[in-house]
Coordinates of C-alpha atoms and ligand atoms in Angstrom, one line a residue:
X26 CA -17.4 30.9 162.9
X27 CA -17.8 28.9 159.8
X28 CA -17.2 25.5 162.5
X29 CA -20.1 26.6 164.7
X30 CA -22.4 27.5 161.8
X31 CA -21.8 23.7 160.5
X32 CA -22.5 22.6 163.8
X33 CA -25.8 24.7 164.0
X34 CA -26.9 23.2 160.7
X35 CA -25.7 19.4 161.4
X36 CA -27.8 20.3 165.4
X37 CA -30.9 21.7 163.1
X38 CA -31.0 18.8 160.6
X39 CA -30.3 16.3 162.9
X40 CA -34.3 16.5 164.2
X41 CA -34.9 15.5 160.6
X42 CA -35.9 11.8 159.1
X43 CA -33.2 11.3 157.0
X44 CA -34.6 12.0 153.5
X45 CA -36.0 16.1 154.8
X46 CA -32.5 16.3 155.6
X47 CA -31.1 15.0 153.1
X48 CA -33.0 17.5 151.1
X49 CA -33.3 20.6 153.4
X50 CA -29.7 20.2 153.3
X51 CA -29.5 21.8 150.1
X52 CA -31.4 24.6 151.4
X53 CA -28.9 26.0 154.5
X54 CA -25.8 26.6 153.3
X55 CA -22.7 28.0 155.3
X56 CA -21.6 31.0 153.3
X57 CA -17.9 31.0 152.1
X58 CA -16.6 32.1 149.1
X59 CA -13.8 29.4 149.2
X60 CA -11.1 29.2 146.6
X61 CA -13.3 29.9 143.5
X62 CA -13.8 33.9 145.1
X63 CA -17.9 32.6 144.4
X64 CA -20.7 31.9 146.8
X65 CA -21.8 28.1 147.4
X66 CA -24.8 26.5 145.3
X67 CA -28.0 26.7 147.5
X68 CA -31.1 25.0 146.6
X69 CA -34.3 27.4 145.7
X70 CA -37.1 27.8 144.0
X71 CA -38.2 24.1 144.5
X72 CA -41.1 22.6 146.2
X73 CA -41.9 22.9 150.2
X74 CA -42.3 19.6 151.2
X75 CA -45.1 18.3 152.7
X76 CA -46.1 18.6 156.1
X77 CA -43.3 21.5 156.7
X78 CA -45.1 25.0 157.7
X79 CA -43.2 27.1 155.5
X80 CA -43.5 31.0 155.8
X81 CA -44.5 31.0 151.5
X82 CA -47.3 32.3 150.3
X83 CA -49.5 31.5 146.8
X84 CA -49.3 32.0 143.4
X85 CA -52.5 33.8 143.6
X86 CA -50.5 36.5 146.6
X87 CA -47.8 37.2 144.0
X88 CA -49.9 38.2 140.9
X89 CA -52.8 40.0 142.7
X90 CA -51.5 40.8 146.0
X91 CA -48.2 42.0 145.2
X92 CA -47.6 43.0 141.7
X93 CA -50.9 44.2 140.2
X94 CA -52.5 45.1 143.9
X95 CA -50.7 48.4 144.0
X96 CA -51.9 50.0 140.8
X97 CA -55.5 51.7 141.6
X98 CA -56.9 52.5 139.2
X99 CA -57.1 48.8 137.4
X100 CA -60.2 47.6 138.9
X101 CA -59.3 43.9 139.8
X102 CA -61.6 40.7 140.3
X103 CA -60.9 37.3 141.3
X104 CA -63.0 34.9 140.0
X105 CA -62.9 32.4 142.7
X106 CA -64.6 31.8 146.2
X107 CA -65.0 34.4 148.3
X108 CA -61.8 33.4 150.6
X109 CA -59.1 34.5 148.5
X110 CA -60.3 38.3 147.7
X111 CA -61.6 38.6 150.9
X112 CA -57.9 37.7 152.5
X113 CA -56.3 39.8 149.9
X114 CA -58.3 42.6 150.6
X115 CA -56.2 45.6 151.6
X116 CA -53.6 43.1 153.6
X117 CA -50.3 44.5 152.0
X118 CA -49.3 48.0 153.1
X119 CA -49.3 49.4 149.7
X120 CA -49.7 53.3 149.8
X121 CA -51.1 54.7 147.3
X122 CA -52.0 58.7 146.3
X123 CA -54.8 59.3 144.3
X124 CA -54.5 62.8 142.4
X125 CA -57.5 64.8 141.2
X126 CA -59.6 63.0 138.8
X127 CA -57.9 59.9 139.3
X128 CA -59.9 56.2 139.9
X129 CA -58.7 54.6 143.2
X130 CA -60.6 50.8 143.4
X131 CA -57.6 50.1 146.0
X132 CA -60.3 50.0 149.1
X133 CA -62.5 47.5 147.2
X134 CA -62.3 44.1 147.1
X135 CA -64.3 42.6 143.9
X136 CA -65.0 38.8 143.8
X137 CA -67.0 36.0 141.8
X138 CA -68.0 34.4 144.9
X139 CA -68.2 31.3 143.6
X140 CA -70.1 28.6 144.8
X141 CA -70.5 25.0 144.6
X142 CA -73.0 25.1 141.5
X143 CA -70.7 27.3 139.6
X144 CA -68.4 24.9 140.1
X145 CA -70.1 21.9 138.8
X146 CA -71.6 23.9 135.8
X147 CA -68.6 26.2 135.3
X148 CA -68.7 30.1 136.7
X149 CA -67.5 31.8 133.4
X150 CA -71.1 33.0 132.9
X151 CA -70.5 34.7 136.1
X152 CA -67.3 35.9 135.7
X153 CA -68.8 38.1 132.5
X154 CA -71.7 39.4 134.6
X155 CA -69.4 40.4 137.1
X156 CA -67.6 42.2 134.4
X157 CA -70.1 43.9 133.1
X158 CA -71.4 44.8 136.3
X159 CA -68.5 46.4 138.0
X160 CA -67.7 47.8 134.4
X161 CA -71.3 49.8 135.1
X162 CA -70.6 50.7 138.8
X163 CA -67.0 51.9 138.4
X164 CA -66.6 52.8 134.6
X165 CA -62.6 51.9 135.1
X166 CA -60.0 52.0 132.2
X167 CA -59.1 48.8 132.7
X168 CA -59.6 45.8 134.6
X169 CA -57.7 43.0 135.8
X170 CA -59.1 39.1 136.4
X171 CA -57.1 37.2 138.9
X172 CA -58.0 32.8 138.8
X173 CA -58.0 31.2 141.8
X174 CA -57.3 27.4 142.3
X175 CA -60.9 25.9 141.6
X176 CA -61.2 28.1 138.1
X177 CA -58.1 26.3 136.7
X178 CA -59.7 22.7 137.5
X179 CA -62.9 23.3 136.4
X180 CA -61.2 25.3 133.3
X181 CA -63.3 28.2 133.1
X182 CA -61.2 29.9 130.0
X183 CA -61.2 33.4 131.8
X184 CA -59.1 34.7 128.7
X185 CA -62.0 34.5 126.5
X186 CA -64.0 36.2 128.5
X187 CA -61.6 39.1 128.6
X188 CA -61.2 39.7 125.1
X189 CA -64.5 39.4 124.4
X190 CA -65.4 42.0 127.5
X191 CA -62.9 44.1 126.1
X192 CA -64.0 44.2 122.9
X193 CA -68.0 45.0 124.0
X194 CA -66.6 47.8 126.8
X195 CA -64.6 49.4 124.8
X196 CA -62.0 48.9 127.5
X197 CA -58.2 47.0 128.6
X198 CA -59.8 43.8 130.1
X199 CA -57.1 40.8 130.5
X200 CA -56.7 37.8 132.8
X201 CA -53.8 35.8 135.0
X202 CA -53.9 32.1 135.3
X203 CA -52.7 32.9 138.7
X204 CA -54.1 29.4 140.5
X205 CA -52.2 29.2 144.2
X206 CA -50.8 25.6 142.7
X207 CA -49.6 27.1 139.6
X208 CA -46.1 27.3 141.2
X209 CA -44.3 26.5 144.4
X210 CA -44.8 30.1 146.0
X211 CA -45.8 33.7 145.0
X212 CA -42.0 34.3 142.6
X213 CA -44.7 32.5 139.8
X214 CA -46.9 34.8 140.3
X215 CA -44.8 37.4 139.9
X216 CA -43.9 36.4 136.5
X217 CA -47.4 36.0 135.2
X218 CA -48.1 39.5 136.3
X219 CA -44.9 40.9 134.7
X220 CA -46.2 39.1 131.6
X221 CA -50.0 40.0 131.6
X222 CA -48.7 43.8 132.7
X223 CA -46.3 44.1 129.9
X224 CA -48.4 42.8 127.4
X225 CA -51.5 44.9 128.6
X226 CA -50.8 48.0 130.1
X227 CA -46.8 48.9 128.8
X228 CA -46.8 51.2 125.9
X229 CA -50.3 51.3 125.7
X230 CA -50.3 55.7 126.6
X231 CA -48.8 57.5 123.7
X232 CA -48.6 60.8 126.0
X233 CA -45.1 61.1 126.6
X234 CA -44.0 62.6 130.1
X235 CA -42.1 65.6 130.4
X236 CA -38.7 66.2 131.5
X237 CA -35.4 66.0 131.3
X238 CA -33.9 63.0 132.7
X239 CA -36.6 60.2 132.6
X240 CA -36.7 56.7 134.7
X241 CA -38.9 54.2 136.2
X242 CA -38.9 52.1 139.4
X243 CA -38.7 48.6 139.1
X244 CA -39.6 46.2 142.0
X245 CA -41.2 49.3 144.6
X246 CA -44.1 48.3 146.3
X247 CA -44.6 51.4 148.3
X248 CA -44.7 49.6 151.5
X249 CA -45.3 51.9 154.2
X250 CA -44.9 54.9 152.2
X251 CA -41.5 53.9 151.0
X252 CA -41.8 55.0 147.4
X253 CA -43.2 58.5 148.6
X254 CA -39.6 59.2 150.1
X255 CA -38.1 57.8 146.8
X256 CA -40.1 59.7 144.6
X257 CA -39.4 63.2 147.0
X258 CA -35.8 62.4 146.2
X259 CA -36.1 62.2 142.9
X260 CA -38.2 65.2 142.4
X261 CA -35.8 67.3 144.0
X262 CA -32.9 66.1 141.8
X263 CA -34.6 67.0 138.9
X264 CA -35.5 63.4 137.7
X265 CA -39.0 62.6 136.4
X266 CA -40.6 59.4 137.6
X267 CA -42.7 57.9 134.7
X268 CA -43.6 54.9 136.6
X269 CA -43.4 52.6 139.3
X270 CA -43.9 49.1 139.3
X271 CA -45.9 49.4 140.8
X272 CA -45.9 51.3 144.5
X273 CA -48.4 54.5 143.9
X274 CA -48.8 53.5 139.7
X275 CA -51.8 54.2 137.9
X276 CA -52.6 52.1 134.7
X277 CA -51.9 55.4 133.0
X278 CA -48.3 56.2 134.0
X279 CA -47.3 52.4 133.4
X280 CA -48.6 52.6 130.1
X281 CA -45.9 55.6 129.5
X282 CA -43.1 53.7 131.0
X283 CA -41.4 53.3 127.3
X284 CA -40.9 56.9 127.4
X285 CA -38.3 56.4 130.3
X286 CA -34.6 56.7 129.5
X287 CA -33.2 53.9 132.0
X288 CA -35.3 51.3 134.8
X289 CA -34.0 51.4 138.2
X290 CA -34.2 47.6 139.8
X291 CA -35.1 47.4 143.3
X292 CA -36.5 43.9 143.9
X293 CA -35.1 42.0 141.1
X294 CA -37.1 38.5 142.4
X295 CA -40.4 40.2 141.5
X296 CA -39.6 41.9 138.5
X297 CA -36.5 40.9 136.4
X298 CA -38.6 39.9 133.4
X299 CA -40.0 43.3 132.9
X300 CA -36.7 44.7 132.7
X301 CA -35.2 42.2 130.4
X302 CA -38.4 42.1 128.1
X303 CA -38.6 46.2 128.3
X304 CA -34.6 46.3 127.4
X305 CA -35.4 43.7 124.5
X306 CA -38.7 45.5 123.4
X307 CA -37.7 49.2 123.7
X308 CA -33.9 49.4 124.4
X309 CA -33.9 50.6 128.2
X310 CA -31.4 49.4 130.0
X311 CA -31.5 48.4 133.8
X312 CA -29.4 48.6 136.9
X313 CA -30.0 47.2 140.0
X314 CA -30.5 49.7 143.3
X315 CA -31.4 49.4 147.0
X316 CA -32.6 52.3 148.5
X317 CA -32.5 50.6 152.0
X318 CA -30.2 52.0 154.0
X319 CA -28.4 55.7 153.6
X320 CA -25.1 54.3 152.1
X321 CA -26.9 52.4 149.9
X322 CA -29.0 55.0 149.3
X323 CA -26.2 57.3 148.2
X324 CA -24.9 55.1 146.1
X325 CA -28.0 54.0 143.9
X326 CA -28.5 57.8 143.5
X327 CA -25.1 58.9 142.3
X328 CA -25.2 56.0 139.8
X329 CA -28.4 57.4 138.6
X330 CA -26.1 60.5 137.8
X331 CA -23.4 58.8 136.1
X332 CA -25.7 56.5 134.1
X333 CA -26.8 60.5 132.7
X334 CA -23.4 61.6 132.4
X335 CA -24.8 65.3 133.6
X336 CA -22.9 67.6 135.4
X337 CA -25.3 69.8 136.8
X338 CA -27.3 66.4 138.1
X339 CA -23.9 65.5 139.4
X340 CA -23.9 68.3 141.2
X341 CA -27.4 67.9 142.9
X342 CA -27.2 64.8 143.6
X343 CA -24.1 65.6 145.9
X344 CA -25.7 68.3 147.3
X345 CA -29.1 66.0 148.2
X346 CA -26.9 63.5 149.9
X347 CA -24.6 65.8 152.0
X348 CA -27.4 67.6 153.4
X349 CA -29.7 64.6 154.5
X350 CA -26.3 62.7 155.4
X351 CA -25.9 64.7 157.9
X352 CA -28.8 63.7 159.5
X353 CA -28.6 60.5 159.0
X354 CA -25.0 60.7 160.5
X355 CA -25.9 62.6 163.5
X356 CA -28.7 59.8 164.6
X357 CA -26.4 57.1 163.7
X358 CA -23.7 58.6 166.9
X359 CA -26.3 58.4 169.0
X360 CA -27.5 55.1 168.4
X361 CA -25.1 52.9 166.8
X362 CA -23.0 52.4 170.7
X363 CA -26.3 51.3 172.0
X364 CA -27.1 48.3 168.9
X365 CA -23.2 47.9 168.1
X366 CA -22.7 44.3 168.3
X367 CA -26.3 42.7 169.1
X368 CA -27.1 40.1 166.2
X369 CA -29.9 39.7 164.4
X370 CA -31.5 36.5 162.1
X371 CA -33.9 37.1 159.2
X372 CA -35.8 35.1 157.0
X373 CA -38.5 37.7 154.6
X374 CA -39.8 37.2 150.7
X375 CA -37.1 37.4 148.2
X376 CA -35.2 40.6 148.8
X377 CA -35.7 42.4 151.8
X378 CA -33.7 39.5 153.6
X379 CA -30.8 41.2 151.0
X380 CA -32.0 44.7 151.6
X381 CA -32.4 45.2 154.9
X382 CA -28.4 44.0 155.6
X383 CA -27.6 47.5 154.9
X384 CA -29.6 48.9 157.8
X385 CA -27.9 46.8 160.3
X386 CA -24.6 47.2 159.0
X387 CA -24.6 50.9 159.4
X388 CA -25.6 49.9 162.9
X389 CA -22.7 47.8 163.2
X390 CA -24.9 44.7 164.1
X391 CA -24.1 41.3 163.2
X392 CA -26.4 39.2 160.5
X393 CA -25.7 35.5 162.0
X394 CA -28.4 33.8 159.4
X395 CA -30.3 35.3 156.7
X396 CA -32.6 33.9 153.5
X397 CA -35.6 34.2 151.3
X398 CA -38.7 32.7 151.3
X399 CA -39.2 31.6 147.6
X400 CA -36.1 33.7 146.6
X401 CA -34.0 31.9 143.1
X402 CA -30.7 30.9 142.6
X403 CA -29.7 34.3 141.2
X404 CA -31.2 35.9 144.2
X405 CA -28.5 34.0 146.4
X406 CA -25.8 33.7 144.1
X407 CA -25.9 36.3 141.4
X408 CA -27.1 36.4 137.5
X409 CA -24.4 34.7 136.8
X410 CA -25.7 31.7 137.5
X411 CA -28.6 32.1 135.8
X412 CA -27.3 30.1 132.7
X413 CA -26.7 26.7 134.9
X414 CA -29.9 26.8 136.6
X415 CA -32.0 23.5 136.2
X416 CA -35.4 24.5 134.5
X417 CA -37.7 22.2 136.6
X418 CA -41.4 20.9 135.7
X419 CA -43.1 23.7 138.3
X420 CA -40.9 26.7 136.1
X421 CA -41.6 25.4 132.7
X422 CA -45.5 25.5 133.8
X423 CA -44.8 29.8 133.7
X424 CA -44.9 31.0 130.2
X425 CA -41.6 32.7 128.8
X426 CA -42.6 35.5 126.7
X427 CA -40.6 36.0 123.5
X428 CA -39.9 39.9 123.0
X429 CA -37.9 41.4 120.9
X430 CA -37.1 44.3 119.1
X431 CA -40.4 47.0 118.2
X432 CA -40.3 47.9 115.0
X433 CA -41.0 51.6 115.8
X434 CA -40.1 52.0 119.3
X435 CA -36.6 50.1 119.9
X436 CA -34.4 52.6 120.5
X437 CA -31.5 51.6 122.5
X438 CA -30.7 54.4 125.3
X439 CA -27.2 53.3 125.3
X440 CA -24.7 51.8 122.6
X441 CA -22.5 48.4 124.0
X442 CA -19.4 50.5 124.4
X443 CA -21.4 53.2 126.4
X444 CA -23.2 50.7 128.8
X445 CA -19.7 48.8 129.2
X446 CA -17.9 51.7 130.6
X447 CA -20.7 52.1 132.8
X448 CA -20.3 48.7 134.3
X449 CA -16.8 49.2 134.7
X450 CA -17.3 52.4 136.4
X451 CA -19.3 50.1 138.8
X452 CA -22.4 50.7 137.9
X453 CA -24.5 47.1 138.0
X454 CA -26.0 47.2 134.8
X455 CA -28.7 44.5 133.7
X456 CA -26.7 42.7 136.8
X457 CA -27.8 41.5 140.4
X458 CA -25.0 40.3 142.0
X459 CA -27.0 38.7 144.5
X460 CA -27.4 38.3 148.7
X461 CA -24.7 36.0 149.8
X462 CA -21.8 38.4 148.1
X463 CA -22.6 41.0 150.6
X464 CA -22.8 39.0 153.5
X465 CA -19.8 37.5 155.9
X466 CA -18.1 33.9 155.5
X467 CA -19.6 31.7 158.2
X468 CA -22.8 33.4 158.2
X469 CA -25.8 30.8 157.5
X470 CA -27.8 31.0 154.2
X471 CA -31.3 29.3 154.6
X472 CA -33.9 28.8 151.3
X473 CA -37.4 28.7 152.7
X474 CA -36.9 28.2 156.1
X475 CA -39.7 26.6 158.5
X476 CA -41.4 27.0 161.7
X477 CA -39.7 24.0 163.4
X478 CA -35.9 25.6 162.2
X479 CA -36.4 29.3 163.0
X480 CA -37.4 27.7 167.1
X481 CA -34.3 25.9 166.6
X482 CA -32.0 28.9 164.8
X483 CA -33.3 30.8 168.2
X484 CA -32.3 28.4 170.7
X485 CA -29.3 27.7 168.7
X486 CA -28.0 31.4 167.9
X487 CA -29.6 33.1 170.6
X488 CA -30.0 36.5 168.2
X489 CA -31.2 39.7 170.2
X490 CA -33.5 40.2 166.7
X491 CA -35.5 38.6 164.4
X492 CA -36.8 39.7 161.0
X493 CA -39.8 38.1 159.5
X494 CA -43.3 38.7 159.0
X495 CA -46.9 37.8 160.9
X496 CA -46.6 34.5 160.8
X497 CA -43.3 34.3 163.0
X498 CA -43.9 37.3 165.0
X499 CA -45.7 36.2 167.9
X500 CA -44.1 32.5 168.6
X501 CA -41.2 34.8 168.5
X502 CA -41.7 37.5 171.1
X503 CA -43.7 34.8 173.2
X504 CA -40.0 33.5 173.9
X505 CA -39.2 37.2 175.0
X506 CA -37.1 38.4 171.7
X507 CA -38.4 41.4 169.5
X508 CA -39.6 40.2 166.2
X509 CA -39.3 43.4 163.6
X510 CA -41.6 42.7 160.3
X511 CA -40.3 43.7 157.6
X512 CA -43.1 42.9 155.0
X513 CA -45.7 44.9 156.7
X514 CA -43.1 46.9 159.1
X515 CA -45.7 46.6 161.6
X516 CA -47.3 49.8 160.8
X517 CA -44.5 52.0 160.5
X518 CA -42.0 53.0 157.8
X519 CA -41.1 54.7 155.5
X520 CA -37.5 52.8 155.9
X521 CA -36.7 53.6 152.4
X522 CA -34.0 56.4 151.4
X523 CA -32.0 58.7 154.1
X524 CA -35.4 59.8 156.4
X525 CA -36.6 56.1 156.3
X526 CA -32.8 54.8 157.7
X527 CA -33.5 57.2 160.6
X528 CA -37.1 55.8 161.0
X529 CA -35.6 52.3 160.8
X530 CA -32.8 52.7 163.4
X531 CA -34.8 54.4 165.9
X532 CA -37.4 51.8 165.7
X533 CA -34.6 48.9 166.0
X534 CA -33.5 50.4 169.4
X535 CA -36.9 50.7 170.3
X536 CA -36.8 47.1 169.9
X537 CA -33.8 45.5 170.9
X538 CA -32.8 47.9 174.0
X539 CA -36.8 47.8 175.2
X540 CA -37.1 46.7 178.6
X541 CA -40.3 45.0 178.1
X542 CA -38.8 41.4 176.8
X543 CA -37.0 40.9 179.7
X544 CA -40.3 41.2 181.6
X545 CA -42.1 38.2 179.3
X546 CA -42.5 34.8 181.2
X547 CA -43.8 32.2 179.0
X548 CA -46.6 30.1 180.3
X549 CA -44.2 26.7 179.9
X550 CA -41.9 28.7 182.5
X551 CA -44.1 28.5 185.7
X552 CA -46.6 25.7 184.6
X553 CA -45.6 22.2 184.6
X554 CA -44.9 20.0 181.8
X555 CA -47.0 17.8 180.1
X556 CA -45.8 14.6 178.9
X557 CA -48.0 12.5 176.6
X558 CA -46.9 9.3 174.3
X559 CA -48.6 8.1 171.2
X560 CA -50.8 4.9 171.8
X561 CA -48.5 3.0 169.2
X562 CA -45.0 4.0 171.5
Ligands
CFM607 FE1 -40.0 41.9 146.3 FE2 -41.7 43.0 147.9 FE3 -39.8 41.2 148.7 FE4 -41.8 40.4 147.1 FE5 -43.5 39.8 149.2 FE6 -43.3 42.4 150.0 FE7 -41.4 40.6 150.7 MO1 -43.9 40.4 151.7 S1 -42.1 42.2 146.0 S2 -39.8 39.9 147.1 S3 -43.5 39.0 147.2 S4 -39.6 43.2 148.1 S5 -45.0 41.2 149.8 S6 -43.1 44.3 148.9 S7 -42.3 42.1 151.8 S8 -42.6 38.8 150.7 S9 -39.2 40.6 150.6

């Protein structure tokens, strides 16, 4: 398969002036682990080039939209024009469940509007006013100012204005240098937010949460309802939540999050630094789960078991996956001889792509390609290569924060020998071993793939699926194939945990054994074709 998959790629880059393919080369690799036991180098985290329409999104989308969006009760601004709030404005499924006497700003959408005087004179005048005045409509604990391209060329300093706001409310006020430019996608994004939330809102509640075995949820969004189902399981096991980053989070339970006795990792792209900086500041130590798929499931939970070394959690935690198992089993007779063998291509953020592999192998379907939109090396390859990775002009332009130990609060969970035993007992502690380990030799790897290769990867592969999001979706199902989103999920989910791999296959089948595709003639079938020629030909 490996031959073929060379031969798509060489077909695919072929269509390409020599110097895009030269580079986008780099990009789609041929998994293989070779003689070395390693997956190949891939290029990420680099550029888009020009003129490509790439599926990324801004840096902007990665601070606001997806890392700081879910929490409701930070009341959030951007000080920009009115474009960017008003497109960020409820667009993510994030769930969220606001408990009596709780803020929820989630269904607002707060903006500086500025206009074309405030950009000549400067808009931090009105960035204050704006504080002050949603500060007297809302009365929030905290708020949250997001910049937007034009504030970081005109140089409003938006930091200023927050400390001085927060020092005349009486109130958290801080600000994310969050322009769209500021990196080459939403992953920069993420890491200013990781920064501004761990220097503003972690360890800033000195009410510690009850309960015996304590954790937090790294990298869960609650996408259609997903961390709901995670946080079910959890509360039947016995296991308080302290916090989520930040699916269903308040600005209250994050600020507890030092109290927790471990961080789980689900999406390491978007929040790897607040692991390793709350490891460094407090002592926690991390592991990396996926709670997509029921195997996967299983396994992420009995590690959180063995991490406490309990037997009586042990014991529950068996219990919890035997009985929905059995479930999940029973659906999977059913439906697994009607997707066994169909194929599937998908190209989403910078872990679902990973994620979601799990799903489709317990469906015995076949992942020809897969890759992340503005995924990193260690995303493809594993932490491991984190040492060797090039730091670049676009990376250095994201602040590194320097954390170390607290002098009252480092407390390390663990001691060396006790968190080495648990890595040998397989648990992946502070480790991500990364997407291309867990999929097949021969199987093509593609780093921000494009519009023009995913029409090519179709004719070329001829899945029965694709994964992807709005962007793709209807080109896609215009050619008469189903196109399954799995940013949004297209209104469904919760795909998370044992009930959300049911939700997930029966929606697949849905998909791939409709009739309805078969049905779709597209308008280039019956009319004829138009043939035109540049004046200069
Ligand atoms: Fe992480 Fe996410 Fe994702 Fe992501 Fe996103 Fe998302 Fe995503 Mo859309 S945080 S990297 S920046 S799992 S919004 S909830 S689905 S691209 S794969």
């Amino acid at each position: 398969m490996s031959e073929t998959m060379e031969e798509v790629k060489r077909e695919i880059l072929s269509g390409y002036p020599a110097k895009v393919a030269r580079r986008r080369e780099k990009q789609m690799v041929v998994n293989g682990k070779a003689e070395s036991g390693e997956p190949p180098e891939i290029l990420a985290n680099t550029r888009t080039l020009p003129g490509v329409i790439t599926q990324r999104g801004c840096t902007y989308a990665g601070c606001k939209g997806v890392v700081v969006g879910p929490t409701r009760d930070i009341l959030q601004i951007t000080h920009g024009p009115i474009g960017c709030g008003f497109y960020s404005w409820l667009t993510r499924r994030n769930q969220s469940r606001t408990r009596e006497g709780e803020d929820n700003f989630m269904p607002y959408a707060l903006s500086t509007d500025l206009q074309d005087n405030d950009i000549v004179f400067g808009g931090e005048k009105k960035l204050r006013k704006a504080i002050r005045e949603a500060y007297d409509l809302f009365r929030p604990k905290a708020i949250a100012i997001f910049a937007t391209c034009p504030v970081g060329l005109i140089g409003d300093d938006i930091h200023a204005a927050a400390r001085d706001l927060s020092a005349e409310l009486g109130i958290t006020v801080f600000a994310m240098s969050c322009e769209g430019y500021k990196g080459v996608s939403q992953s920069a994004g993420h890491h200013i937010a990781n920064n501004a939330v761990f220097t503003h809102v972690v360890g800033k509640n000195d009410a510690s949460p009850e309960g015996e075995f304590k954790v937090n949820l790294l990298g869960e969004y609650n996408i259609g309802g997903d961390a709901f189902e995670l946080e079910r399981m959890l509360e039947e096991l016995g296991v308080t939540l302290v916090t989520t980053f930040s699916g269903n989070s308040t600005f209250v339970s994050m600020g507890q999050a030092p109290f927790a006795d471990v961080n789980m990792v689900m999406c390491h792209r978007s929040i790897n630094y607040m692991a390793e900086m709350m490891e460094a500041k407090y002592g926690i130590p991390w592991f990396k789960v996926n709670f997509i798929g029921a195997a996967a499931t299983a396994k992420a939970l009995k590690h959180l078991a063995e991490y406490f070394g309990d037997p009586a959690l042990s014991a529950r935690t068996e219990e919890l996956i035997a009985r929905e198992s059995a479930a999940v089993e029973a659906e999977l007779a059913r439906l697994r001889p009607r997707l066994e063998g169909k194929s599937v291509i998908m190209y989403v953020g910078g872990s679902r792509a990973h994620h979601y592999q799990e799903l489709f192998k317990e469906l015995g379907m076949k992942v020809l390609s897969a890759g992340y939109e503005f995924a990193h090396r260690d995303d493809y390859e594993g932490r491991r290569v984190i040492p060797g990775i090039k730091i670049d002009a676009d990376s250095r332009n994201i602040e590194q924060l320097e954390v170390g130990p607290d002098p009252e609060r480092y407390a390390p969970r663990k001691d060396k020998a006790g968190l080495e035993d648990l890595k040998g007992r397989g648990l992946p502690v502070d480790d991500y071993a990364g997407m291309m380990a867990d999929m097949d030799d021969g199987s093509l790897v593609i780093d921000d793939v494009n519009h023009y290769e995913t029409e090519r990867l179709i004719e070329l592969l001829k899945p029965d699926l694709v994964c992807a999001g709005i962007k793709e979706k209807y080109v896609v199902q215009k050619r008469g194939i189903p196109l399954k989103q799995l940013h949004s999920y297209d209104y469904g989910g919760p795909y998370a945990g044992f009930k959300g791999a049911i939700n997930f296959y029966r929606e697949i089948d849905r998909l791939v054994n409709g009739s309805v595709w078969k049905k779709i003639r597209a308008p280039w079938e019956s009319s004829p074709e138009l043939i035109g020629s540049y004046g200069s030909d």
